[in-house]
């Protein structure tokens, strides 16, 4: 028996994973919510196109996750392992950069955009690298019967951090008197501490040898893996679109946004809309966590297939309910169901793909990052297709109908998989 199989999984490992994934999301959310407003206040007048350019540039490190997976699978330390050294060094690197940003000594109105763009790339390099390697650590040590619950909850908390982290800390800035540079320092310190918590996790020090050329080729030369990539492609196709358009649709129904065709405007100029939108995303986040927990429980305690089926049923019903002409408080309730659908669907997706990843023991982290690359591609595809549909019809109701239909493509891809490849109970019986 290999050492990997002998490592005992402690329940407190779950909490360590949870806080690391949560702060991965918070790191992303700060660049989406806090930093744009801070730059406008710091500079005075800011071209929106520069913000868009900064956002597109700093997201580049996420494209290269497969390469981080290869490094994490191939290189490590015999007495320490191949995961924790990468996690601690790269995530701490991001934390140190947040602290440097908080010191505010090198930032001026003239170089602020350049500084935040460069620092953003480097921060996200550390976060994306750490995210990839901690996925690998999770795969290495989590028992099959707990994979759905652990991976689902981790993804749910990362989503909460990404969706609600920025609005949550914005409340402290707006109402609590916390200045933004101090917030950067606090985030940096907590990010570093989160990475060092992984010291408490025992990881294997003996692994199957990763032969990059051979094992990468194996990920592309069989039908099972291509079917898995197809499932991954459609797993997140409605996530970003769903959250974005549900929020906008509710704001329109509340009268805080005016809609004429595809054009949106602020009728009253009331900037409290930022806080209202933050509350909406927090409500969606509650649904995400509930869905992620329930989806993982069903995947582990009953079957992966049942969890996937329920996820797609909830997704379809939730999107169709948004088409019903109702008052905004009821739509706000339905938004929780949208969040639940997103969390449940990704929880069941994670249970399936992490199980299949274990069939590539030499490069499990690389394989899982490849699945997530297809999932990210699906999210981009969903945004693009929705933009085309909305431009052509100028109807949010048709958008929700389209999303309800296209989301089920993932179920079709899932049905092509063999249950003995992803059902942990069947694999355990073998």
XYZ file of C-alpha atoms in Angstrom:
430
model
C 0.000 0.000 0.000
C 1.349 3.428 -0.913
C 1.848 6.181 1.638
C -0.824 8.243 -0.090
C -3.408 5.630 0.878
C -2.198 5.563 4.506
C -2.586 9.282 5.219
C -5.429 9.739 7.699
C -7.899 12.479 6.778
C -8.677 14.675 9.793
C -11.989 16.540 9.954
C -10.234 19.815 10.774
C -8.556 19.632 7.354
C -11.940 20.633 5.919
C -11.868 23.946 7.826
C -8.328 24.632 6.575
C -9.432 24.023 2.999
C -12.530 26.175 3.565
C -10.720 29.320 4.724
C -8.160 29.059 1.926
C -10.838 28.792 -0.752
C -12.872 31.579 0.873
C -9.935 33.983 0.723
C -9.169 33.005 -2.857
C -12.619 34.354 -3.674
C -12.167 37.456 -1.521
C -8.906 38.274 -3.322
C -10.823 38.256 -6.607
C -13.748 40.229 -5.221
C -11.596 43.116 -3.980
C -10.399 43.790 -7.510
C -13.988 43.747 -8.749
C -15.648 45.854 -6.040
C -13.226 47.801 -3.824
C -10.298 48.718 -6.062
C -12.261 50.360 -8.939
C -13.969 52.764 -6.513
C -10.697 53.357 -4.647
C -8.920 54.251 -7.894
C -11.652 56.701 -8.872
C -11.377 58.377 -5.463
C -7.567 58.335 -5.543
C -7.153 59.662 -9.087
C -10.237 61.880 -9.298
C -11.264 61.203 -12.902
C -10.793 57.770 -14.435
C -11.485 56.471 -17.925
C -13.703 53.383 -17.617
C -11.824 51.748 -20.485
C -8.681 51.728 -18.312
C -10.547 49.806 -15.637
C -11.743 47.321 -18.241
C -8.195 46.932 -19.548
C -6.851 46.403 -16.035
C -9.520 43.793 -15.331
C -8.715 41.837 -18.477
C -4.943 41.934 -17.868
C -4.957 40.883 -14.218
C -7.113 37.832 -15.014
C -4.431 36.374 -17.309
C -2.764 34.170 -14.637
C -5.936 32.073 -14.397
C -5.506 30.975 -18.024
C -2.299 29.101 -17.194
C -3.608 26.899 -14.361
C -2.722 23.712 -16.221
C 0.963 24.723 -16.115
C 0.777 25.313 -12.357
C -0.767 21.863 -12.057
C 2.124 20.328 -13.992
C 4.673 22.006 -11.703
C 2.798 20.901 -8.594
C 2.514 17.323 -9.841
C 6.122 17.070 -10.992
C 8.189 18.860 -8.364
C 8.193 18.653 -4.569
C 10.309 17.857 -1.520
C 10.756 14.261 -0.392
C 10.386 14.984 3.332
C 7.678 17.638 3.008
C 5.549 16.743 -0.012
C 4.772 18.280 -3.362
C 1.810 20.485 -2.383
C 2.343 22.551 0.770
C 5.635 24.193 -0.274
C 3.946 25.581 -3.395
C 0.803 26.637 -1.520
C 2.640 28.456 1.267
C 5.173 30.184 -0.986
C 2.789 31.335 -3.727
C -0.171 32.336 -1.543
C 2.134 34.142 0.910
C 3.635 35.928 -2.090
C 0.158 37.305 -2.844
C -0.344 38.284 0.786
C 2.931 40.216 0.898
C 1.908 42.135 -2.224
C -1.389 43.146 -0.586
C 0.570 44.485 2.387
C 2.858 46.451 0.054
C -0.204 47.955 -1.649
C -1.535 48.967 1.754
C 1.649 50.849 2.639
C 0.723 53.253 -0.152
C 4.253 54.682 -0.452
C 4.736 54.057 -4.161
C 1.283 54.948 -5.503
C 0.569 58.323 -7.087
C -2.293 59.572 -9.232
C -0.027 59.234 -12.267
C 1.036 55.611 -11.752
C -1.931 54.171 -9.833
C -3.416 52.231 -12.774
C -0.027 50.802 -13.754
C 0.841 49.841 -10.170
C -2.487 48.101 -9.528
C -2.322 46.328 -12.894
C 1.178 44.961 -12.255
C 0.417 44.088 -8.640
C -2.900 42.554 -9.688
C -1.191 40.232 -12.174
C 1.298 39.119 -9.518
C -1.345 38.730 -6.795
C -3.546 36.619 -9.058
C -0.500 34.602 -10.128
C -0.015 33.587 -6.504
C -3.725 33.021 -5.894
C -4.271 31.004 -9.096
C -1.137 28.942 -8.463
C -2.177 28.260 -4.873
C -5.723 27.426 -5.975
C -4.446 24.820 -8.435
C -2.088 23.171 -5.963
C -4.565 23.103 -3.092
C -6.966 21.341 -5.477
C -4.238 18.737 -5.878
C -3.760 18.430 -2.111
C -7.489 17.906 -1.705
C -7.417 15.155 -4.338
C -4.410 13.500 -2.693
C -5.781 13.130 0.821
C -9.605 13.292 0.714
C -11.353 9.903 0.935
C -13.642 9.072 -1.980
C -16.715 9.013 0.251
C -16.083 12.647 1.315
C -15.006 14.162 -2.009
C -18.431 15.552 -2.897
C -18.975 17.301 0.429
C -15.451 18.673 0.772
C -14.957 19.873 -2.811
C -18.516 21.204 -3.070
C -18.293 23.244 0.130
C -14.875 24.584 -0.858
C -16.192 25.778 -4.207
C -19.254 27.253 -2.532
C -17.156 29.266 -0.083
C -14.832 30.474 -2.830
C -17.917 31.650 -4.732
C -19.189 33.410 -1.617
C -15.834 35.154 -1.276
C -15.836 36.168 -4.939
C -19.482 37.298 -4.969
C -20.013 38.763 -1.508
C -16.503 39.409 -0.185
C -16.173 42.803 -1.842
C -19.628 44.064 -0.792
C -19.034 42.752 2.753
C -15.778 44.669 3.182
C -17.323 47.672 1.430
C -19.690 47.948 4.392
C -16.693 48.352 6.723
C -15.203 50.987 4.433
C -18.476 52.913 4.023
C -19.993 52.519 7.484
C -17.139 51.345 9.707
C -14.514 53.973 8.954
C -11.950 51.451 7.707
C -9.635 53.036 5.129
C -8.869 51.012 2.004
C -5.048 50.770 2.468
C -5.605 49.288 5.938
C -8.032 46.825 4.380
C -5.311 45.726 1.939
C -2.920 45.091 4.840
C -5.535 43.091 6.760
C -6.324 40.970 3.691
C -2.607 40.396 3.108
C -1.979 39.205 6.662
C -5.001 36.880 6.687
C -4.071 35.485 3.257
C -0.584 34.597 4.532
C -1.981 33.022 7.709
C -4.415 30.925 5.647
C -1.569 29.486 3.590
C 0.430 28.548 6.697
C -2.548 26.653 8.102
C -1.746 23.944 5.547
C 1.282 23.083 7.713
C -1.254 21.317 9.951
C -2.237 19.006 7.082
C -0.293 15.780 6.720
C 0.316 15.072 3.054
C 1.974 12.076 1.408
C 5.676 12.320 0.672
C 5.684 9.395 -1.778
C 3.888 9.874 -5.095
C 3.674 8.068 -8.421
C 6.268 9.603 -10.731
C 4.796 12.204 -13.090
C 6.079 11.751 -16.646
C 4.768 14.914 -18.227
C 4.750 13.894 -21.887
C 3.317 10.433 -21.325
C 0.685 11.339 -18.760
C -0.488 14.496 -20.534
C -1.011 12.431 -23.675
C -3.120 9.963 -21.691
C -5.490 12.808 -20.773
C -6.355 13.381 -24.425
C -6.336 9.945 -26.030
C -9.424 8.284 -24.538
C -13.170 8.869 -24.885
C -13.849 8.907 -21.149
C -11.766 12.019 -20.566
C -13.212 13.866 -23.565
C -16.716 13.110 -22.279
C -15.624 14.497 -18.910
C -14.349 17.665 -20.591
C -17.713 18.004 -22.336
C -19.478 17.705 -18.983
C -17.108 20.322 -17.536
C -17.670 22.671 -20.490
C -21.375 22.982 -19.710
C -21.082 22.764 -15.911
C -20.641 26.530 -15.447
C -22.171 27.848 -18.651
C -24.957 29.722 -16.837
C -23.199 30.650 -13.567
C -21.725 34.085 -14.309
C -24.629 34.991 -16.582
C -27.189 33.852 -14.058
C -25.779 35.918 -11.196
C -25.269 39.006 -13.373
C -28.661 39.023 -15.066
C -30.646 37.998 -11.999
C -29.178 40.987 -10.120
C -29.882 43.377 -12.996
C -33.405 42.001 -13.488
C -34.271 42.486 -9.807
C -32.820 46.026 -9.780
C -34.978 46.858 -12.806
C -38.077 45.506 -11.048
C -37.188 47.551 -7.951
C -37.067 50.693 -10.089
C -33.418 51.361 -9.273
C -32.385 50.705 -12.874
C -34.140 51.888 -16.010
C -34.153 49.566 -19.000
C -34.794 50.602 -22.584
C -34.032 47.729 -24.906
C -30.531 46.697 -23.926
C -29.629 50.110 -22.460
C -29.472 50.577 -18.694
C -29.420 53.830 -16.742
C -29.773 55.184 -13.206
C -33.077 57.113 -13.149
C -32.449 58.803 -9.797
C -28.670 58.832 -9.660
C -28.922 57.138 -6.244
C -25.546 55.518 -5.583
C -27.084 53.340 -2.855
C -27.716 50.957 -5.727
C -24.203 49.629 -5.058
C -25.187 48.533 -1.568
C -28.529 47.135 -2.774
C -26.736 45.131 -5.450
C -24.336 43.921 -2.778
C -27.258 42.708 -0.665
C -28.714 40.858 -3.667
C -25.415 39.089 -4.343
C -25.131 38.177 -0.660
C -28.598 36.600 -0.803
C -27.550 34.644 -3.892
C -24.399 33.602 -2.012
C -26.473 32.137 0.814
C -28.181 29.969 -1.783
C -24.802 28.967 -3.233
C -23.567 27.680 0.134
C -26.820 25.825 0.853
C -26.737 24.207 -2.590
C -23.059 23.292 -2.314
C -23.581 21.619 1.072
C -26.715 19.703 0.059
C -25.295 18.701 -3.318
C -22.152 17.328 -1.713
C -24.138 15.426 0.914
C -26.337 13.780 -1.725
C -23.325 12.984 -3.939
C -21.479 11.241 -1.102
C -24.316 9.636 0.855
C -26.590 8.555 -2.016
C -25.012 8.711 -5.507
C -23.244 11.220 -7.735
C -25.885 10.641 -10.417
C -28.803 11.573 -8.156
C -27.003 14.753 -7.090
C -26.357 15.742 -10.716
C -29.994 15.102 -11.681
C -31.317 17.208 -8.797
C -28.864 20.007 -9.647
C -30.141 20.317 -13.196
C -33.790 20.071 -12.145
C -33.328 22.926 -9.648
C -31.410 24.991 -12.231
C -34.156 24.629 -14.832
C -36.983 25.396 -12.390
C -35.163 28.404 -10.884
C -34.491 29.994 -14.284
C -38.053 29.396 -15.498
C -39.470 30.932 -12.299
C -37.613 34.167 -13.105
C -39.856 34.466 -16.180
C -43.028 34.655 -14.072
C -44.298 38.285 -13.738
C -44.017 38.805 -9.986
C -43.089 41.556 -7.524
C -39.406 42.027 -6.721
C -39.542 40.588 -3.152
C -40.656 37.241 -4.611
C -38.014 37.467 -7.345
C -35.461 38.106 -4.602
C -36.571 34.864 -2.945
C -36.175 33.068 -6.264
C -32.640 34.467 -6.517
C -31.735 32.316 -3.503
C -32.923 29.324 -5.518
C -30.690 30.461 -8.405
C -27.746 30.496 -5.996
C -28.744 27.085 -4.642
C -28.836 25.716 -8.203
C -25.364 27.099 -8.960
C -23.880 25.714 -5.739
C -25.564 22.325 -6.105
C -24.583 21.950 -9.765
C -20.940 22.738 -9.145
C -20.855 20.542 -6.048
C -22.085 17.562 -8.069
C -19.729 18.483 -10.926
C -16.789 18.606 -8.522
C -17.714 15.220 -7.036
C -17.706 13.645 -10.506
C -14.555 15.288 -11.879
C -12.469 14.861 -8.727
C -13.360 11.167 -8.691
C -12.280 10.781 -12.314
C -9.139 12.828 -11.566
C -8.054 10.073 -9.180
C -7.708 7.821 -12.225
C -4.718 9.992 -13.171
C -2.780 9.587 -9.880
C 0.511 10.802 -11.337
C -0.959 14.169 -12.437
C -4.315 14.489 -10.689
C -3.896 18.226 -10.077
C -3.147 18.813 -13.755
C -6.170 16.788 -14.859
C -8.530 18.613 -12.502
C -7.174 22.006 -13.590
C -7.779 20.925 -17.194
C -11.408 20.103 -16.362
C -11.764 23.519 -14.730
C -10.229 25.155 -17.802
C -13.063 23.674 -19.857
C -15.542 24.877 -17.216
C -14.107 28.416 -17.442
C -14.353 28.226 -21.230
C -17.992 27.254 -20.813
C -18.602 30.303 -18.626
C -17.095 32.556 -21.296
C -19.197 30.825 -23.954
C -22.325 31.366 -21.875
C -21.615 35.090 -21.507
C -20.986 35.450 -25.242
C -24.126 33.568 -26.298
C -26.269 35.452 -23.797
C -24.944 38.770 -25.095
C -25.925 37.749 -28.611
C -29.416 36.630 -27.503
C -30.034 39.826 -25.513
C -28.834 42.050 -28.364
C -31.108 40.245 -30.808
C -34.237 40.137 -28.622
C -33.803 42.883 -25.960
C -35.769 40.549 -23.665
C -34.554 39.324 -20.293
C -37.336 36.724 -20.251
C -35.982 35.136 -23.430
C -32.515 35.196 -21.862
C -33.776 33.199 -18.864
C -35.539 30.738 -21.194
C -32.347 30.354 -23.221
C -30.310 29.752 -20.057
C -32.806 27.145 -18.826
C -32.441 25.248 -22.105
C -28.673 25.527 -22.600
C -27.908 24.576 -18.991
C -29.266 21.091 -19.676
C -26.627 20.433 -22.324
C -24.409 19.545 -19.372
C -26.847 16.821 -18.343
C -26.618 15.330 -21.827
C -22.823 15.242 -21.563
C -23.057 13.656 -18.107
C -25.286 10.835 -19.368
C -22.503 9.810 -21.751
C -20.198 8.985 -18.815
C -20.034 5.480 -17.351
C -21.133 5.382 -13.728
C -18.258 3.080 -12.782
C -15.908 5.971 -13.622
C -17.407 8.436 -11.128
C -19.534 6.567 -8.550
C -17.296 6.136 -5.516
C -19.403 3.307 -4.071
C -18.976 1.192 -7.205
C -15.242 1.961 -7.328
C -14.896 1.076 -3.635
C -16.656 -2.273 -4.195
C -14.162 -3.116 -6.948
